[in-house]
Tab-separated table of C-alpha atoms and ligand atoms in Angstrom:
chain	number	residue	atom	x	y	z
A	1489	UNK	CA	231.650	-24.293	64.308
A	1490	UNK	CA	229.484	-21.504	63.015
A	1491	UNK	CA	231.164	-17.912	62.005
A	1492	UNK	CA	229.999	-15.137	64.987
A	1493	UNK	CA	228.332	-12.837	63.604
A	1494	UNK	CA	227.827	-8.609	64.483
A	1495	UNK	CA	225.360	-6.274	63.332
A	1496	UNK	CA	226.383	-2.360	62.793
A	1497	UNK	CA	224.133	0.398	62.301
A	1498	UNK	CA	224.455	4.196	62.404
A	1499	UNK	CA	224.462	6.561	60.020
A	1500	UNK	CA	222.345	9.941	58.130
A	1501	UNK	CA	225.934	11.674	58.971
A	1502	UNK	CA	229.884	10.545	58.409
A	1503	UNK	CA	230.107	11.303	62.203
A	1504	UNK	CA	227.542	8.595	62.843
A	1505	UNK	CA	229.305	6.052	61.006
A	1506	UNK	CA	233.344	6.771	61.878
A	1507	UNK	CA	233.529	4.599	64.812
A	1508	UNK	CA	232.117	1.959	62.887
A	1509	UNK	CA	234.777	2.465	60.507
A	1510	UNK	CA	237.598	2.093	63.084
A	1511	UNK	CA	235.868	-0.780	64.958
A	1512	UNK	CA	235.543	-2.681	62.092
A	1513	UNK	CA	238.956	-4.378	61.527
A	1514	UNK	CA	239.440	-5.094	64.574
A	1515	UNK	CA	236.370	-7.237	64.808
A	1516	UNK	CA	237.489	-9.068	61.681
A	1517	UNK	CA	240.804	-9.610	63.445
A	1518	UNK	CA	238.470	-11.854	66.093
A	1519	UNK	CA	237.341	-13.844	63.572
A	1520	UNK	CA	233.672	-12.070	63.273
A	1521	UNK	CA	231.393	-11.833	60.149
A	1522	UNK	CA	230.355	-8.032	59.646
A	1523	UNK	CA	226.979	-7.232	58.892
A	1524	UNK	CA	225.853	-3.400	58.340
A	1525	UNK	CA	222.326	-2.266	58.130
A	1526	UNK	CA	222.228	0.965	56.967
A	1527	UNK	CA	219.931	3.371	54.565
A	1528	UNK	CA	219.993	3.044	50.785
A	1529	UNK	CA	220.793	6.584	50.346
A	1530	UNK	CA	222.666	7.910	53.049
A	1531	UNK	CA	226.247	8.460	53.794
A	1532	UNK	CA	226.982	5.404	55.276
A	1533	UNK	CA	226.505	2.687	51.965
A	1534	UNK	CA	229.304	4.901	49.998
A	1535	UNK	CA	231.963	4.571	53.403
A	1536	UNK	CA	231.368	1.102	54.625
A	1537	UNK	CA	231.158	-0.240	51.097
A	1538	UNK	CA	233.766	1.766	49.343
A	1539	UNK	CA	236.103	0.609	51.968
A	1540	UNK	CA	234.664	-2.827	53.488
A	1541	UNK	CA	234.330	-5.304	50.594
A	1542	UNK	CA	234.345	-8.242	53.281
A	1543	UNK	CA	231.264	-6.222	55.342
A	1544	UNK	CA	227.932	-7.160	53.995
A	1545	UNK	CA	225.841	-3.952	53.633
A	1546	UNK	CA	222.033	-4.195	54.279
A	1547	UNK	CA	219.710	-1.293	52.881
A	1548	UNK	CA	216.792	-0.858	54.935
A	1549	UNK	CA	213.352	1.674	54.316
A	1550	UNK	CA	214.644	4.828	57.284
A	1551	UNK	CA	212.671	7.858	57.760
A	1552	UNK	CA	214.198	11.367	58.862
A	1553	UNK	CA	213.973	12.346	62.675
A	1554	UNK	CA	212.771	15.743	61.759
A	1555	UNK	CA	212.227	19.163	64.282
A	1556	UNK	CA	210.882	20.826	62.029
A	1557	UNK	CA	207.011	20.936	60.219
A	1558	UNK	CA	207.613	18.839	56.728
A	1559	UNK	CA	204.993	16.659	55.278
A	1560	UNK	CA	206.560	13.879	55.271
A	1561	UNK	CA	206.644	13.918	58.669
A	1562	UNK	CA	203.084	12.191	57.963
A	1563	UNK	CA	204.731	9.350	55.956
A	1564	UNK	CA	208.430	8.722	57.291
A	1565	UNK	CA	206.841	6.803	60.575
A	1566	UNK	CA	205.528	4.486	57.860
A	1567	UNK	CA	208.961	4.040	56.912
A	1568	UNK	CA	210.764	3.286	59.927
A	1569	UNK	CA	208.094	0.695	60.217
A	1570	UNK	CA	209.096	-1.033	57.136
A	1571	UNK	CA	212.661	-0.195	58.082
A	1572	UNK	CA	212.149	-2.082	62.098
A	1573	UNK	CA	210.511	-5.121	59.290
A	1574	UNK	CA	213.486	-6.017	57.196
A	1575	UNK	CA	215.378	-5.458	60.025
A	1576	UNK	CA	213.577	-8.090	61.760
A	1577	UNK	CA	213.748	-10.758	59.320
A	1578	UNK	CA	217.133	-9.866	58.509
A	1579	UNK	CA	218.300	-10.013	62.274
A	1580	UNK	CA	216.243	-13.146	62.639
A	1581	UNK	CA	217.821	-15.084	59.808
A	1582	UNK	CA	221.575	-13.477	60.763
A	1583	UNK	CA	221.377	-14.221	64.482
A	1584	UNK	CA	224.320	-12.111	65.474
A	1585	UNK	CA	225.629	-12.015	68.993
A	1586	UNK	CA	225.490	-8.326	69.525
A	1587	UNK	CA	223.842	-5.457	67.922
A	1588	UNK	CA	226.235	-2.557	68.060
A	1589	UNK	CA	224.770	0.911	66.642
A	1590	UNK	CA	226.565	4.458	66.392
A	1591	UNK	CA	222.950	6.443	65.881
A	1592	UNK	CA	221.605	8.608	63.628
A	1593	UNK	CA	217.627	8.126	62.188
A	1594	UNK	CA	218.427	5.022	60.441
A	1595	UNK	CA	219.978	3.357	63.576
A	1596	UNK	CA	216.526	3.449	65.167
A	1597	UNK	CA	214.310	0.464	63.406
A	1598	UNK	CA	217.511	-1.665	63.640
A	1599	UNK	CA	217.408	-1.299	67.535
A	1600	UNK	CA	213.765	-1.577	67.752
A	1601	UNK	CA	214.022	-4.961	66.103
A	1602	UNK	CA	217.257	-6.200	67.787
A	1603	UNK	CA	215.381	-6.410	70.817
A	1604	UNK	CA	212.128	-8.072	69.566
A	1605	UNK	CA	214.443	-10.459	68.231
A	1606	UNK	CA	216.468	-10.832	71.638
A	1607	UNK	CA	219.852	-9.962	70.783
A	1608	UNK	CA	221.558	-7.327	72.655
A	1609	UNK	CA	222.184	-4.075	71.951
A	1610	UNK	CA	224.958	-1.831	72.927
A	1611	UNK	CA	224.567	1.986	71.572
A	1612	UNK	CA	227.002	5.199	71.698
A	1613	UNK	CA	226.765	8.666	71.947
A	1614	UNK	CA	229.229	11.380	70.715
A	1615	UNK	CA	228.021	14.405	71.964
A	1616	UNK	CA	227.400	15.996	75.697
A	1617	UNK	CA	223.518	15.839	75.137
A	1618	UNK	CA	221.826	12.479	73.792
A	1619	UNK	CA	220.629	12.581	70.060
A	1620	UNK	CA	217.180	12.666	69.329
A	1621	UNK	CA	218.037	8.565	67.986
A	1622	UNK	CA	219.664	7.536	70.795
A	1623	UNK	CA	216.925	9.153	73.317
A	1624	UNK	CA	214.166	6.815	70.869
A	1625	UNK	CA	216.424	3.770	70.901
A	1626	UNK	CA	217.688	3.721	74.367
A	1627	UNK	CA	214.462	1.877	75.716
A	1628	UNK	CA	215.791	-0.942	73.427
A	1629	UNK	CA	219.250	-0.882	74.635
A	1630	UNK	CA	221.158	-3.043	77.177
A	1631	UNK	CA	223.658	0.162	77.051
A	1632	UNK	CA	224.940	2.799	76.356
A	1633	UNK	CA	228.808	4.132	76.188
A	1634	UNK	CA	229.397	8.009	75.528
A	1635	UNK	CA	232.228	10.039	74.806
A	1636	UNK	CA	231.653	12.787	77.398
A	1637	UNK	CA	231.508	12.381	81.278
A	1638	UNK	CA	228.889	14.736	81.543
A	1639	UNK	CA	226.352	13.343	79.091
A	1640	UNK	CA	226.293	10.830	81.973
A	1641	UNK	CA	223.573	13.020	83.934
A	1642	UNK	CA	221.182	12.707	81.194
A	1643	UNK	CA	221.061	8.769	81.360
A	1644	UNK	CA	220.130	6.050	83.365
A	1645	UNK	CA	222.661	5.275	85.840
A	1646	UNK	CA	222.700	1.599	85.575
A	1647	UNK	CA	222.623	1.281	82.040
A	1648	UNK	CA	225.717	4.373	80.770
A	1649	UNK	CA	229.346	4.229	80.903
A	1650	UNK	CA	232.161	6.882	79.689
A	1651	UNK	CA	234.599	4.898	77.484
A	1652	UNK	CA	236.005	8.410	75.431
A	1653	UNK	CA	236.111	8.884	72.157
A	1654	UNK	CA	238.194	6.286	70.369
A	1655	UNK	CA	240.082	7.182	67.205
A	1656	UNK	CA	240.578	5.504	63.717
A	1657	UNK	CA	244.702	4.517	64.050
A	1658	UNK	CA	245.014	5.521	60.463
A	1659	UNK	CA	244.708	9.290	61.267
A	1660	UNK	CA	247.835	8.489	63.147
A	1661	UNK	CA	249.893	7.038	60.206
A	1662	UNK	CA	249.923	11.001	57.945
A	1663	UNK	CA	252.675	11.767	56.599
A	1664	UNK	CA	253.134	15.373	56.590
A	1665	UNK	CA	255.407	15.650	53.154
A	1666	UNK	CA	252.407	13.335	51.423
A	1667	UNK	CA	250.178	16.272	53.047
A	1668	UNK	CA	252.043	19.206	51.381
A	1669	UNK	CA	251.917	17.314	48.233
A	1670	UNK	CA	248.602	17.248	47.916
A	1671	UNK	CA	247.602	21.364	48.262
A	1672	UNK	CA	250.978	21.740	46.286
A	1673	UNK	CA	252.438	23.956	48.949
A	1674	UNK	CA	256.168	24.174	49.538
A	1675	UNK	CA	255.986	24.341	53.678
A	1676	UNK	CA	257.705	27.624	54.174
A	1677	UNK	CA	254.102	28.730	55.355
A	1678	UNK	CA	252.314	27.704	58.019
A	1679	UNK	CA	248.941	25.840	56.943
A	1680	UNK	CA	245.707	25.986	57.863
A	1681	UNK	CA	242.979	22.914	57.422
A	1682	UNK	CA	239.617	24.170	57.346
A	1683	UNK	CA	236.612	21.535	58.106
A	1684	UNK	CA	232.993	22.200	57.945
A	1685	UNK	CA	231.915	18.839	59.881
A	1686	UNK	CA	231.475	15.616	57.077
A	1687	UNK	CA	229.127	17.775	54.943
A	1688	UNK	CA	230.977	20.951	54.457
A	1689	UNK	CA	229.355	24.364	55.717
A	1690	UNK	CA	228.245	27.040	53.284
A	1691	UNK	CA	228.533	29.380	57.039
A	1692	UNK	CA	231.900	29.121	57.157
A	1693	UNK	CA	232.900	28.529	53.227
A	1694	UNK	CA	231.312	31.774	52.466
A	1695	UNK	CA	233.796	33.654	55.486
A	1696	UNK	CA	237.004	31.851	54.877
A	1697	UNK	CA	236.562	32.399	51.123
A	1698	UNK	CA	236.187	36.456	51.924
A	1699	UNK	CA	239.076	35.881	54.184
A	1700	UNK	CA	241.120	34.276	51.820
A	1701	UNK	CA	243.666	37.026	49.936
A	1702	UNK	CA	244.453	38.147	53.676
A	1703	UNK	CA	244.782	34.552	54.946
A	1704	UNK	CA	246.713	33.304	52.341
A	1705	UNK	CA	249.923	36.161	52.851
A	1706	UNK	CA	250.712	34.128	55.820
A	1707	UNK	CA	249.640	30.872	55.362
A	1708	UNK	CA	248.828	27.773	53.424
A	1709	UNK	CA	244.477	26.384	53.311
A	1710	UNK	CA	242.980	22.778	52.788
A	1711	UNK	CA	239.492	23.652	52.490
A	1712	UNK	CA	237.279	20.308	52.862
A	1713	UNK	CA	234.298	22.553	51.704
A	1714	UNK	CA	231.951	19.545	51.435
A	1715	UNK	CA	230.113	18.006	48.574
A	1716	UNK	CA	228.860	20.214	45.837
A	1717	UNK	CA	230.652	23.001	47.474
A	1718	UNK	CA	233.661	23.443	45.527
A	1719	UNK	CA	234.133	27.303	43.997
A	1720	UNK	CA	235.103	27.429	40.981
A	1721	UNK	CA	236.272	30.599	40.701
A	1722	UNK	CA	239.458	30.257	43.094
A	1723	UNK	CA	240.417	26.442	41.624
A	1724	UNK	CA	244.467	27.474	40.612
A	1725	UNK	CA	244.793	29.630	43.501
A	1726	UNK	CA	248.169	29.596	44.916
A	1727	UNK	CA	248.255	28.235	48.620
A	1728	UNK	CA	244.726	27.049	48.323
A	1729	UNK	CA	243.871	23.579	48.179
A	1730	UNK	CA	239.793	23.016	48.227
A	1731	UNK	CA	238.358	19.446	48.404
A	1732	UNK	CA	234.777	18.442	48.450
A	1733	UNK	CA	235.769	15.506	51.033
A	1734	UNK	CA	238.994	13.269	51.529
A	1735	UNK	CA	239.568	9.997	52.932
A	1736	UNK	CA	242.932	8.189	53.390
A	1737	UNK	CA	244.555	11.239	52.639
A	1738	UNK	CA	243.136	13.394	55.950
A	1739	UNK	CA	245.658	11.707	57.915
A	1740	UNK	CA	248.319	13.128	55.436
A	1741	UNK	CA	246.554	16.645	55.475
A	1742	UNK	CA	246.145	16.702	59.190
A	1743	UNK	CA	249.816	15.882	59.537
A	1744	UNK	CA	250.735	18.913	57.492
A	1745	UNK	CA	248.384	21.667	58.916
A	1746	UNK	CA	249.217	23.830	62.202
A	1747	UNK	CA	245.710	24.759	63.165
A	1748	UNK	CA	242.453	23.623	62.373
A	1749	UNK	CA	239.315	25.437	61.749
A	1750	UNK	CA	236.058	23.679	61.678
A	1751	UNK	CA	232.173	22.544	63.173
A	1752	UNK	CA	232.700	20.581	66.208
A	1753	UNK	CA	231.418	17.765	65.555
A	1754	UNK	CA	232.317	15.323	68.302
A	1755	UNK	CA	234.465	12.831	66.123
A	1756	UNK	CA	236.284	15.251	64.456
A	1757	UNK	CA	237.231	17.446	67.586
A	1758	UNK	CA	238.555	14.404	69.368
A	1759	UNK	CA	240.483	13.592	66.420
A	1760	UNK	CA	241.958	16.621	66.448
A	1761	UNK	CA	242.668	16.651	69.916
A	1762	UNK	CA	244.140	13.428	69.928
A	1763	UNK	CA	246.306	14.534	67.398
A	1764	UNK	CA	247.499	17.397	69.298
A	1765	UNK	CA	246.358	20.368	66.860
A	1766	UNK	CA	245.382	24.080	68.306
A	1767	UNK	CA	241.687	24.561	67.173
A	1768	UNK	CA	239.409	27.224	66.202
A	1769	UNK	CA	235.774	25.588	66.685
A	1770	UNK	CA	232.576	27.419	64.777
A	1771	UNK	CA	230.245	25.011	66.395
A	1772	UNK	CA	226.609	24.593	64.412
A	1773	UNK	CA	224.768	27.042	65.549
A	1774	UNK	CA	221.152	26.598	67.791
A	1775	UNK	CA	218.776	27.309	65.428
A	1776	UNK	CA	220.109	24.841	63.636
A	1777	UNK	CA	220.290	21.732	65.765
A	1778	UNK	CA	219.715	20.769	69.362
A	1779	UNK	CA	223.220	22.791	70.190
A	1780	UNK	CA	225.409	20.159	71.293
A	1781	UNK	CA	228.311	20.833	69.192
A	1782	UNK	CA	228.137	24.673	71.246
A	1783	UNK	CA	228.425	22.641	74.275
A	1784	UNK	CA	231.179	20.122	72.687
A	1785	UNK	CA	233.040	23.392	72.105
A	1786	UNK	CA	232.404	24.901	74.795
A	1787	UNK	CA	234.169	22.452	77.114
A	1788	UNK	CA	236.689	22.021	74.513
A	1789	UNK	CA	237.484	26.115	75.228
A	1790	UNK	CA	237.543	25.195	79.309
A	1791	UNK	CA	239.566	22.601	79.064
A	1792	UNK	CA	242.589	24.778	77.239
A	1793	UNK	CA	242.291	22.892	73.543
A	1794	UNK	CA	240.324	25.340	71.695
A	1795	UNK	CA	239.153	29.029	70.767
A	1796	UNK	CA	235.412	29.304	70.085
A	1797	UNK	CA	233.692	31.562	67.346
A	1798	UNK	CA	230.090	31.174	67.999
A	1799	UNK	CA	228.437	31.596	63.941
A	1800	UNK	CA	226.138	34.527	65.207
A	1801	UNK	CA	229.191	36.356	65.564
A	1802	UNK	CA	230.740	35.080	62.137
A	1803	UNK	CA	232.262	37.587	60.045
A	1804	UNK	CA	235.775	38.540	58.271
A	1805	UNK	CA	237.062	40.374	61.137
A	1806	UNK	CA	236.300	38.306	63.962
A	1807	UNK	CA	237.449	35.009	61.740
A	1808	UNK	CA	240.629	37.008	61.583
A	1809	UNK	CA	240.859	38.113	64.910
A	1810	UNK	CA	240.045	34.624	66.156
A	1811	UNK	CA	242.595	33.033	64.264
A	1812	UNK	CA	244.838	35.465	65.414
A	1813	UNK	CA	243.963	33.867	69.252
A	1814	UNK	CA	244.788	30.271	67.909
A	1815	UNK	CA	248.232	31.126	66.558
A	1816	UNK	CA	249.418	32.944	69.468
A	1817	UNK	CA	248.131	30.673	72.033
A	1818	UNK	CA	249.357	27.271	69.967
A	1819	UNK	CA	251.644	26.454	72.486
A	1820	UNK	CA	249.537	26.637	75.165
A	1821	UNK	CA	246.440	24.535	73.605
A	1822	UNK	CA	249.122	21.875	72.389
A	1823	UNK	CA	250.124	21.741	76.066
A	1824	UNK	CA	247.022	21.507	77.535
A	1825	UNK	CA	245.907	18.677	74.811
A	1826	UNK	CA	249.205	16.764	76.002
A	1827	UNK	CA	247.649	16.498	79.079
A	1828	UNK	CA	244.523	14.956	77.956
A	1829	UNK	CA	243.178	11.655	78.618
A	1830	UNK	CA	244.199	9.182	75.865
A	1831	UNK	CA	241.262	8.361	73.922
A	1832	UNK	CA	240.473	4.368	73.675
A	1833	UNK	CA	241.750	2.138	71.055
A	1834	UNK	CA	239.330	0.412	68.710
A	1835	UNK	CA	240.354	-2.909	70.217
A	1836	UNK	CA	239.244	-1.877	73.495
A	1837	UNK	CA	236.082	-0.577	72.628
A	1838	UNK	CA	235.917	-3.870	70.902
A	1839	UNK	CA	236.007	-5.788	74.004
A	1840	UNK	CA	233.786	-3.531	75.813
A	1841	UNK	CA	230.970	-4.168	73.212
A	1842	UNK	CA	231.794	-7.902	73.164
A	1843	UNK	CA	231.417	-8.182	77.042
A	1844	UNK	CA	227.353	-7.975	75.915
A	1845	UNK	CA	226.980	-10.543	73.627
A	1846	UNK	CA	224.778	-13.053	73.787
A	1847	UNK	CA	226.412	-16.968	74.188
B	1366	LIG	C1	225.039	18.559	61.067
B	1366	LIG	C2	225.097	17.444	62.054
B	1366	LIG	O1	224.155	16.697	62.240
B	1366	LIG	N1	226.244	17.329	62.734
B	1366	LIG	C3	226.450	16.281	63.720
B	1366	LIG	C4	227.236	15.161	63.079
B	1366	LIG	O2	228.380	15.819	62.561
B	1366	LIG	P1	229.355	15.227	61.479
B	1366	LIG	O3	228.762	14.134	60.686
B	1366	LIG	O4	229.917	16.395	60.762
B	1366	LIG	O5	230.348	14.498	62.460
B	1366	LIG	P2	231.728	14.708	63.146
B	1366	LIG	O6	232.286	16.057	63.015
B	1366	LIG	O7	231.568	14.142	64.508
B	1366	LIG	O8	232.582	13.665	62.296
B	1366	LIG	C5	232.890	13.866	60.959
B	1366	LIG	C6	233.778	12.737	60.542
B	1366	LIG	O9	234.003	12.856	59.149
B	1366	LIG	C7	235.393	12.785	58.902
B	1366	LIG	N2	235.705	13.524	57.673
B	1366	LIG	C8	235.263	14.806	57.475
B	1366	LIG	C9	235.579	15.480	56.321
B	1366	LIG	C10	236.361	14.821	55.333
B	1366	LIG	O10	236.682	15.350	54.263
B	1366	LIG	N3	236.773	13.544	55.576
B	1366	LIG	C11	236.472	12.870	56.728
B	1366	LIG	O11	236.863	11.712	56.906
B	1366	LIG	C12	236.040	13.374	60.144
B	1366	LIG	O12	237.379	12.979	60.236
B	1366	LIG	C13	235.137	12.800	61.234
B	1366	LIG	O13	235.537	11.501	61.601
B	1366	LIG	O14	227.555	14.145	64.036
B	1366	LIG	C14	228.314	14.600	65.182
B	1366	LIG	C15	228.554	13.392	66.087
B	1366	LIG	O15	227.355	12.849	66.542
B	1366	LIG	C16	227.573	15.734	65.892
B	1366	LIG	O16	228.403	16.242	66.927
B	1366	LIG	C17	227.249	16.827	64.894
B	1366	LIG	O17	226.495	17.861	65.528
C-alpha cells in the first residue's frame, strides 16, 4: 500500500507557519508523508527544516502581497505564476490527499494549483478579519477553519467553521527554573517577557529600552527583540535578558515570566492565554497593516485577558502606567482566562482537516 501523503503551505511570517509546526507530528503519528511547499527565502524553510528532518521542504518562486506602490508590484504577479507552476507539477507528481495551508503570500500559488490539480484544500485564518491571502485563495478552497467566531461574518456560510486556536503542546512542557536560567535571574523579582510578534518591533524595543532602569528596580525582562535587533549597548545588564528569537526554550521563558508584553499577533496571544498569563497587548498599529491585531486585542481587553496600549499612544509614561494596570489587575485577567474556552489540540485539528481528504 502506498504512503498518504499531505501538502503544507503557509508562511512570509512565523505566525503563518506555527500551526503547521504543531500539526505536524501528529500527522506523522497517522502514518502520513509530510510535504511543505514554502518560499526559498522566507521564514518558514529555517522552522520546518531546522526542526522537521523527516518533512520534505519544497521552494517555490512567491511574490509579496503588497498595499503599498513598489515596483515590483509589476513583476511579483509573474512570480506567483511560476510559483502556482512548480506547484502544479509538484502536486501532480505528489498526489497528496489534502492540501492544508496556514496563509501568508506564498500560500497562494500552492492553493491555486491544488485545485487545478483536484485535491482538496482546507485553509485557516488567525485573525478576526481574513488576510489579504486567504481572501485570494478562498475561491480555491473547500474550507476554511478560523480562530475567531466573529471572523465568521466575513465568510461564506457554507464553506467556514470556528475550531479556536490550537496550541503547540510543547509550550506546555516549560520549566520555569530552566526559564530563570536562561536571563540569569535569581526569581526574587517578578519577570517580565517582552514579545514584538515573530519579527521583533523596533516600536516597542525603542520604549521598553527607555523604560528599562525604572523597569528593572522591580522586575526581571526577556526581551525577544527580533532579528538584527539586539542592542549592544545594554548586553551584561543585570535583570535583562535580550534575545533576537528563541525556540524550545519559550516554553521555559514563558513558564518563568508573570506578565507578558507584546504585538498581538493571533498565535502568540492565544498562547498566552492558554497559558494563563496577564497581558499587556501593543497591537500593530493601522497604518501599518489591515488592523486586525487592534481588533485581536481589542476583544482580548472585553473579554477580561488583557490591557491594551494602542502604539499612537506609545511612550515611557503610558508603558509604565499600563504596566502598572497589568500587575494590579493579574488576578483578575488570570481569572477571567481560566474561564476561557480550551483551545483545540493538534490531534483534533488533525482530524478535522483529514475529514476533507480525498479517497
Ligand atoms: C507583522 C505581521 O504581519 N503580523 C502578523 C503575523 O504576526 P506574527 O508572525 O508575529 O505572528 P503571531 O504573533 O501570530 O505568532 C508568532 C509566533 O512566533 C512564535 N515566536 C515568537 C518569537 C520567538 O522568539 N519565538 C517564537 O517561537 C510565537 O510563539 C508565535 O507562535 O501573523 C499573525 C497571525 O496571522 C497576525 O495576527 C499578525 O498581524
Amino acid at each position: 500500500m502506498k504512503t498518504p501523503k499531505v501538502v503544507l503551505t503557509g508562511g512570509g511570517t512565523a505566525g503563518h507557519v506555527s500551526l503547521n509546526q504543531a500539526l505536524i507530528p501528529f500527522f506523522m503519528d497517522r502514518g502520513y508523508e509530510l510535504h511543505y511547499i514554502g518560499s526559498h527565502d522566507g521564514i518558514e524553510r529555517e522552522l520546518i527544516t531546522d526542526s522537521f528532518p523527516e518533512v520534505t521542504y519544497h521552494p517555490i518562486s512567491s511574490g509579496k502581497l503588497r498595499r503599498y506602490f513598489s515596483v515590483k508590484n509589476f513583476s511579483d504577479p509573474f512570480k506567483v505564476l511560476s510559483g502556482a507552476m512548480q506547484s502544479l507539477f509538484l502536486l501532480r507528481k505528489l498526489k497528496p490527499e489534502v492540501i492544508f495551508s496556514k496563509g501568508g503570500f506564498v500560500s497562494v500559488p500552492v492553493v491555486m494549483a491544488g485545485k487545478l490539480a483536484n485535491i482538496p484544500v482546507v485553509i485557516h485564518e488567525s485573525d478576526v478579519t481574513p488576510g489579504l491571502a486567504n481572501k485570494l485563495a478562498l475561491p480555491f478552497a473547500q474550507h476554511i477553519f478560523t480562530v475567531f467566531e466573529e471572523t465568521l461574518e466575513h465568510l461564506p456560510a457554507g464553506k467556514s467553521t470556528c475550531t479556536g486556536a490550537v496550541i503547540r503542546p510543547g509550550l506546555f512542557k516549560g520549566n520555569p527554573r530552566n526559564g530563570l536560567k536562561v536571563g540569569g535571574f535569581d526569581g526574587t523579582k517578578k519577570v517580565i517577557l517582552i514579545m514584538g510578534g515573530s519579527q521583533g518591533s523596533v516600536t516597542i524595543n525603542d520604549a521598553v529600552r527607555k523604560l528599562l532602569p525604572t523597569l528593572l528596580t522591580e522586575y526581571d525582562v526577556f526581551h525577544l527583540c527580533g532579528k538584527g535587533k539586539l542592542d549592544s549597548s545594554l548586553e551584561g545588564v543585570k535583570g535583562y535578558k535580550q534575545l533576537e528569537y528563541v525556540t524550545t526554550e519559550l516554553s521555559d521563558l514563558l513558564s518563568a515570566s508573570d506578565i507578558i508584553i507584546s504585538r498581538a499577533g493571533s498565535n502568540s496571544i492565544f498562547e498566552f492565554l492558554a497559558l494563563k498569563k496577564p497581558m499587556l497587548l501593543i497591537p500593530l498599529s493601522a497604518q501599518q497593516s489591515r488592523g486586525d491585531q487592534i481588533l485581536n486585542a481589542k476583544l482580548f481587553k472585553k473579554l477580561g485577558f488583557a490591557e491594551v496600549l494602542m502604539e499612537e499612544e506609545l511612550t515611557e509614561q503610558s508603558l509604565e502606567e499600563s504596566i502598572a494596570i497589568v500587575q494590579n489587575h493579574s488576578s483578575e485577567f488570570i481569572a477571567s482566562m481560566q474561564k476561557a474556552k480550551q483551545p483545540k489540540t493538534p490531534d483534533e485539528m488533525v482530524s478535522l482537516i483529514l475529514d476533507y481528504k480525498q479517497l
